[in-house]
Short mmCIF file of C-alpha atoms in Angstrom, two decimals:
data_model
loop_
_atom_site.label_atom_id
_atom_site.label_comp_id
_atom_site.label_asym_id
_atom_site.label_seq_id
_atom_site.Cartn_x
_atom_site.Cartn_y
_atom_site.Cartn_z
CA UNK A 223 144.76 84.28 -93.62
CA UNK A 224 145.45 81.30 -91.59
CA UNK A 225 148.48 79.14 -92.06
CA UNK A 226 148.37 76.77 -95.33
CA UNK A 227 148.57 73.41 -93.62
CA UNK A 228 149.30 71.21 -97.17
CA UNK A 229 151.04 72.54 -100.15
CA UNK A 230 151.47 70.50 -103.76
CA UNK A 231 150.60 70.94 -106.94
CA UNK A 232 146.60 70.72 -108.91
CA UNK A 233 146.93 68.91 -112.39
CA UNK A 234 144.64 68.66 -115.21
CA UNK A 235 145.61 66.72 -117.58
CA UNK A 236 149.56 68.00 -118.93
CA UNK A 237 148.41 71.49 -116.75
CA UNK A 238 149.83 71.50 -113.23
CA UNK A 239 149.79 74.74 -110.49
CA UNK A 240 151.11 74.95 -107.44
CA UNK A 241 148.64 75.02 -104.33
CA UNK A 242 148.12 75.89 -101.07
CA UNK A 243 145.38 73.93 -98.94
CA UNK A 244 143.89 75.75 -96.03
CA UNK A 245 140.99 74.85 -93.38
CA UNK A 246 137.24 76.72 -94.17
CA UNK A 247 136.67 76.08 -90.69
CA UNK A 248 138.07 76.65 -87.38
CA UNK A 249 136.99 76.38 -83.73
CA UNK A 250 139.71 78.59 -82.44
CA UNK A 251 136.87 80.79 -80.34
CA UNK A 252 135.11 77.87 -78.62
CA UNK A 253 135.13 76.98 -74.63
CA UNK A 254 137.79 74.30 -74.34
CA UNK A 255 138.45 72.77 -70.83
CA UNK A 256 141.04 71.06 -69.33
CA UNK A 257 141.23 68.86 -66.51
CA UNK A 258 142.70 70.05 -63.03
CA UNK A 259 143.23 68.73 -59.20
CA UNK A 260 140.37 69.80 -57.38
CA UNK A 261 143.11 70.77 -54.54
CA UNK A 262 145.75 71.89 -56.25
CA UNK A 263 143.60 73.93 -59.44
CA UNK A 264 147.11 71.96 -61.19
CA UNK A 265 146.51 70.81 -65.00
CA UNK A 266 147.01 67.10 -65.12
CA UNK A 267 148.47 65.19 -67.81
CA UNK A 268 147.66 61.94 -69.61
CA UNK A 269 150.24 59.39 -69.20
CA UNK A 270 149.99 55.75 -71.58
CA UNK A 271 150.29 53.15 -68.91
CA UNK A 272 151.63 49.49 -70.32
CA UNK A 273 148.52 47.46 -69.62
CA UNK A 274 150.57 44.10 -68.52
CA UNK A 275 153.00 45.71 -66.28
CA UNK A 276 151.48 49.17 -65.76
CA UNK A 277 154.45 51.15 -66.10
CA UNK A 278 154.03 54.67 -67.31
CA UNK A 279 155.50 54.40 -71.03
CA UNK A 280 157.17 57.65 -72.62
CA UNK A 281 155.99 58.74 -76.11
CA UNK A 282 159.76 57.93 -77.27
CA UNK A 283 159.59 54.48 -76.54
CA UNK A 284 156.21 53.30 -78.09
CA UNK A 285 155.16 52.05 -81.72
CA UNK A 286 152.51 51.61 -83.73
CA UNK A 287 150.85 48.25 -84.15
CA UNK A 288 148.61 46.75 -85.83
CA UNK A 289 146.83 43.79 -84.73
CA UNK A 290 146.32 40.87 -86.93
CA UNK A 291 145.33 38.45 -84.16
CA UNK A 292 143.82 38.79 -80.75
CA UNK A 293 147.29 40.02 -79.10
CA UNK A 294 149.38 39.49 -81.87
CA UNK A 295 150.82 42.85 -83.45
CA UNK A 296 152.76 43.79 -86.69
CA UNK A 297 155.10 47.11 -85.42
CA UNK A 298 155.56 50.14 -88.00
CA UNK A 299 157.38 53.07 -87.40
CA UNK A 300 156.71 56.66 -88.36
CA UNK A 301 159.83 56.51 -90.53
CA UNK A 302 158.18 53.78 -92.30
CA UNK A 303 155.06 55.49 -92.87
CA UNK A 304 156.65 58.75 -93.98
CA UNK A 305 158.79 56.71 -96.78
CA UNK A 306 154.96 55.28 -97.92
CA UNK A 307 155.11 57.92 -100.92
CA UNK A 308 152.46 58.38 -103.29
CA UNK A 309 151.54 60.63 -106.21
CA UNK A 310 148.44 62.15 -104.69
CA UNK A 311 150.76 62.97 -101.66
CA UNK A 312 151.31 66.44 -103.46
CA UNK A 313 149.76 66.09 -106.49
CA UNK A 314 146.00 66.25 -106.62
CA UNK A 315 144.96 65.17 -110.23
CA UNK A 316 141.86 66.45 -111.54
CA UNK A 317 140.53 62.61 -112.80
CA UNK A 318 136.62 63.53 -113.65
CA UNK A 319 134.41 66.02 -113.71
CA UNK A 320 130.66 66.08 -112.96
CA UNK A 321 127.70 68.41 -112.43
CA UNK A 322 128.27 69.32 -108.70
CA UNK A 323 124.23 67.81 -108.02
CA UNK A 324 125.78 64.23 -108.95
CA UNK A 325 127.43 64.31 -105.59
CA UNK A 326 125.14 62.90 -102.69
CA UNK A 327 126.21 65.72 -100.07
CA UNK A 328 126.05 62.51 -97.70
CA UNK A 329 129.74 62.08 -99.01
CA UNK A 330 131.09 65.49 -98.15
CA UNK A 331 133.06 65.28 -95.06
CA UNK A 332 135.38 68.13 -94.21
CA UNK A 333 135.63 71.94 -96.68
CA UNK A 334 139.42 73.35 -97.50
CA UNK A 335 140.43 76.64 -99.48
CA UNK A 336 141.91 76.17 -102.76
CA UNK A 337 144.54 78.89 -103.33
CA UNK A 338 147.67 79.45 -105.54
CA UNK A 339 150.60 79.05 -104.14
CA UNK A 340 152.09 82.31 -105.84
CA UNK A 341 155.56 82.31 -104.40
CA UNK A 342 158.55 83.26 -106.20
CA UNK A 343 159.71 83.65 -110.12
CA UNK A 344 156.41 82.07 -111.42
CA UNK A 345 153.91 83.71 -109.93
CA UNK A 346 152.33 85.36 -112.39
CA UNK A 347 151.92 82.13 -114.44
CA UNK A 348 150.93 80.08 -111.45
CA UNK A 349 147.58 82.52 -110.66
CA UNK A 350 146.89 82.60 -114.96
CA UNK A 351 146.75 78.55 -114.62
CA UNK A 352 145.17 78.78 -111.59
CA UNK A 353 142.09 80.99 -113.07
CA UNK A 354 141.99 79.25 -116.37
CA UNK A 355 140.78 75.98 -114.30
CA UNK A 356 138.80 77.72 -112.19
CA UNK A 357 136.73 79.85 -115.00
CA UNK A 358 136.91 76.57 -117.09
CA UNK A 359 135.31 74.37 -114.21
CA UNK A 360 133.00 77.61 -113.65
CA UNK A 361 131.76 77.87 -117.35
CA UNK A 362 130.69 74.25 -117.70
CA UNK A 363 129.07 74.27 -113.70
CA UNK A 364 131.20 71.32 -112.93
CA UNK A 365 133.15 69.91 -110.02
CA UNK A 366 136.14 67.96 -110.68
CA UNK A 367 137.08 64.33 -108.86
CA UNK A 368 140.32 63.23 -107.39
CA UNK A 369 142.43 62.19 -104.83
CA UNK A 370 144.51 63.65 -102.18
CA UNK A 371 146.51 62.27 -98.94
CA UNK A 372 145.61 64.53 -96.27
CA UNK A 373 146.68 63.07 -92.74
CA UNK A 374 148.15 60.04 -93.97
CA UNK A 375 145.09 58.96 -95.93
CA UNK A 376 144.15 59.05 -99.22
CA UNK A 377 140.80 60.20 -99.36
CA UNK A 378 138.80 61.02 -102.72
CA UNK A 379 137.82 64.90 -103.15
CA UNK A 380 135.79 67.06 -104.82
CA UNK A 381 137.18 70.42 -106.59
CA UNK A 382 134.89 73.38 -107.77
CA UNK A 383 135.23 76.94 -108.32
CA UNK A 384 134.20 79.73 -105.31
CA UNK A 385 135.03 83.38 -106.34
CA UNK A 386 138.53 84.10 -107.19
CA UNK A 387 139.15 80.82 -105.37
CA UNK A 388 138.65 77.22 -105.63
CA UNK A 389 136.56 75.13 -102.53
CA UNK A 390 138.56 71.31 -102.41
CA UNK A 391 135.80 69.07 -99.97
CA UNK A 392 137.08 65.90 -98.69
CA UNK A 393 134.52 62.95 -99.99
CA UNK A 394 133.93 59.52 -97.41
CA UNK A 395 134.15 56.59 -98.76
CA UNK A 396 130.92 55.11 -99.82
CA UNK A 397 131.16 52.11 -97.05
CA UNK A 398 131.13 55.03 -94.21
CA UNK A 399 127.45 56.04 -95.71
CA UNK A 400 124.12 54.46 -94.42
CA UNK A 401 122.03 54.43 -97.78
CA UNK A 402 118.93 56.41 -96.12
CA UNK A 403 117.00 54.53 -98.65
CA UNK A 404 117.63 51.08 -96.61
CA UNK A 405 117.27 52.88 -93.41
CA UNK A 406 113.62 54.02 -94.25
CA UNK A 407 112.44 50.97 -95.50
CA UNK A 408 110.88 50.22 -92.34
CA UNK A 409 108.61 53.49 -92.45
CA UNK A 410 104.99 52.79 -93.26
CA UNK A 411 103.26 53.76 -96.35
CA UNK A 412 100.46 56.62 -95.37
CA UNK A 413 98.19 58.67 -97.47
CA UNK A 414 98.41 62.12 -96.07
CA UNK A 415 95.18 63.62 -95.54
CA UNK A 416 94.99 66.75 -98.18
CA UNK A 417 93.68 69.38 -95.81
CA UNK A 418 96.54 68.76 -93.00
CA UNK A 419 98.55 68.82 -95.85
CA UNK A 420 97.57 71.95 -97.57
CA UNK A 421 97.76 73.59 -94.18
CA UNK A 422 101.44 72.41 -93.24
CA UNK A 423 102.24 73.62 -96.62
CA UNK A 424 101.10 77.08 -95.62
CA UNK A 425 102.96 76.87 -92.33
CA UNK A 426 105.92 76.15 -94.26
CA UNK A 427 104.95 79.08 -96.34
CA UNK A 428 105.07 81.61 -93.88
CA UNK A 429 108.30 81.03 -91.92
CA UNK A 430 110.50 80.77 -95.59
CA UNK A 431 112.84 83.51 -96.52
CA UNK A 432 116.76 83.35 -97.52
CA UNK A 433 119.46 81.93 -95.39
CA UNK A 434 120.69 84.13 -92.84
CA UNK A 435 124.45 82.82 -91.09
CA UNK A 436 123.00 84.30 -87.48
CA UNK A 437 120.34 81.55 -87.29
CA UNK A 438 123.27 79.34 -87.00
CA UNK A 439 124.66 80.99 -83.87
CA UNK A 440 125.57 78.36 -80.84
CA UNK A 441 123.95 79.23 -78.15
CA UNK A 442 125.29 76.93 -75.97
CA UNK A 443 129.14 78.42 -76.44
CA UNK A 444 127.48 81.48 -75.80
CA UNK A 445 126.05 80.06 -72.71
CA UNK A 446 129.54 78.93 -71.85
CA UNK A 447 131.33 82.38 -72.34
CA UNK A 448 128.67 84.18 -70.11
CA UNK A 449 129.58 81.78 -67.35
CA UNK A 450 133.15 82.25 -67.84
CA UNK A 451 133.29 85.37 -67.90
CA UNK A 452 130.66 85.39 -64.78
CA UNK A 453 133.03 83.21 -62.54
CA UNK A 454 136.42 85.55 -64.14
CA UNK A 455 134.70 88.36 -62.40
CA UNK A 456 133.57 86.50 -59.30
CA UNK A 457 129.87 87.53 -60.32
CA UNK A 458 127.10 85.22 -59.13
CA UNK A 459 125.57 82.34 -61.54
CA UNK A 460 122.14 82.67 -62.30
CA UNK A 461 120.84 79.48 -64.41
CA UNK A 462 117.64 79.68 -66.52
CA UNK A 463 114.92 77.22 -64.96
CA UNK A 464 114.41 73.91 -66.80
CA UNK A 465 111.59 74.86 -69.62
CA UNK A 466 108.46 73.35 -69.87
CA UNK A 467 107.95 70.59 -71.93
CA UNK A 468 104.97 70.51 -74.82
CA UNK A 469 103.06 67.52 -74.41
CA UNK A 470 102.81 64.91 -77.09
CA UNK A 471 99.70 66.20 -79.63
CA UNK A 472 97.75 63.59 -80.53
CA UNK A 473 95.45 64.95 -82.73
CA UNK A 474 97.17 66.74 -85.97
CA UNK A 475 94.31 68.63 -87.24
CA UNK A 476 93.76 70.50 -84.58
CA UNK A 477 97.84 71.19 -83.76
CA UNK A 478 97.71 72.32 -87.64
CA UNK A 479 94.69 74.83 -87.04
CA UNK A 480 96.13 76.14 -83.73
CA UNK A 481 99.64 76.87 -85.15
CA UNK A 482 98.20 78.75 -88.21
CA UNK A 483 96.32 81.00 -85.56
CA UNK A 484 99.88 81.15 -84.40
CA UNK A 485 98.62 80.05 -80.63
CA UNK A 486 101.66 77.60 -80.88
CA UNK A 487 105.69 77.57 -81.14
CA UNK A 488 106.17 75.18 -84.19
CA UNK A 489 105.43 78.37 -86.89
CA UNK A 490 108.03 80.04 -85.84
CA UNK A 491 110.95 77.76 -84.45
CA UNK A 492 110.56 78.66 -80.81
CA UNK A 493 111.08 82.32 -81.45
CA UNK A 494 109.21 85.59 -81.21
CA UNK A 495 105.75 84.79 -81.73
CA UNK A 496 104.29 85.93 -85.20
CA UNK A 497 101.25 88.22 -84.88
CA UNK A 498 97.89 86.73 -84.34
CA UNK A 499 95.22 86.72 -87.09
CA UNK A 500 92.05 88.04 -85.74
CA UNK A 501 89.07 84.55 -85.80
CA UNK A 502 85.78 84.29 -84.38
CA UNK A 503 85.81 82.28 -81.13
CA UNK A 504 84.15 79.03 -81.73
CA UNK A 505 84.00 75.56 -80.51
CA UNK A 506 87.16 74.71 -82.57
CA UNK A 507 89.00 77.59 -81.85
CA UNK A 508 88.39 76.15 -78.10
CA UNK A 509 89.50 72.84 -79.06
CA UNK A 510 92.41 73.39 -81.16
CA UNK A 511 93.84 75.75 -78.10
CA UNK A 512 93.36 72.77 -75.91
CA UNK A 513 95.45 70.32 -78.51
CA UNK A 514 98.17 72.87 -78.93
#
């Protein structure tokens, strides 16, 4: 179990446990690069230059600033900032609770594990608080709302139960969210024809099932590693060719008839090709070959 990162205390109401906060996510096993000399293979190093005199400026002698006026800055130091104390610095206070639905998934931001923090004389009472929340946010299907700062921000954030654990998501703030509803205003209004739409209905029918983790694989880090690994070993780089691009199909009808004979790539997301149905050749067979 990785590091906790935050630790504090989860209140409801007169009922307060001691936490731990953790990451759900990590990219500890993707490609990072850093920059180097061409000549000497050396790492190089960022340096903050003073952008009046152009002096290189150590990290000991700058400030943070905030500007009020075009060049005009109000310094605060880091002391200052730490002494900025507020409850929800280590207590997160369960304030609502809603059915989990009621949250626009547009808000969540960023997932953390909720776990006890089960150190010393009390920790026996700290997991039996800890699971009576839990089962009690688990038996009515609710999520509760609060607050937490995490980085020097108080951000709002959403509690619900996740096996023996709790899930705590970091929520944005509703002026970081483009309402999609404005942003689609501009669509037209179109009556879909019912037999293209009975037919991408099918389509859809055929590639459902449940969600599988592989399909979420990056290729593109795995791309990286084999080239690594290829130059580690002083092997020689073989790129794939640039694939061919599908042209634009015009005509829908006859792209929705030639993927349901599965002659194209759109039934099955690019991948192995599902099995062709057997079909009488025919003019529109012809034609709908030609639009795919």
């Amino acid at each position: 179990m990785a590091r906790p990162f935050w630790r504090g205390q989860l209140r409801l109401a007169l009922v307060t446990c001691p936490i731990n906060l953790t990451p759900a996510t990590t990219e500890r096993d993707k490609i990072r690069f850093h920059k180097l000399n061409r000549e000497t293979g050396n790492r190089l190093r960022m340096q903050m230059i003073d952008s009046e005199t152009e002096d290189v400026v150590n990290r000991d002698d700058t400030v943070m600033g905030y500007e009020f006026e075009k060049g005009k800055y109000v310094t605060v130091e880091a002391e200052e900032l730490d002494k900025l104390k507020i409850e929800s610095s280590d207590v997160i206070d369960i304030e609502r609770v809603v059915p989990v639905e009621d949250v626009d998934w547009l808000y969540w931001e960023k997932p953390y594990l909720l776990e006890p923090d089960a150190r010393g004389k009390g920790a026996r009472s700290t997991v039996d608080i800890f699971a009576t929340i839990r089962e009690a946010l688990k038996a009515k299907k609710v999520a509760g709302l609060g607050h937490a700062v995490i980085g020097r921000r108080e951000r709002p954030v959403m509690i619900q139960a996740r096996g023996k654990g709790m899930m705590l998501v970091t929520l944005r703030d509703p002026d970081e969210i483009r309402k999609p509803e404005e942003a689609f205003d501009d669509i037209d209004n179109v009556k879909v024809d019912k037999d293209n739409l009975h037919m991408a209905e099918t389509l859809i029918e055929r590639i459902s099932g449940k969600f599988d983790r592989d399909m979420f694989e990056d290729r593109y880090q795995e791309a990286l590693h084999k080239l690594v690994t290829a130059k580690q070993k002083g092997k020689k780089i073989v790129f794939a060719e640039e694939p061919e691009r599908d042209s634009n199909v015009v005509d829908i009808t006859e792209a929705l008839k030639a993927s349901l004979r599965g002659s194209g790539k759109a039934a099955n997301g690019g991948r192995s090709a599902p099995k062709r149905r057997p079909a009488a050749r025919s003019k529109s067979r012809k034609r709908g070959k030609q639009a795919a």
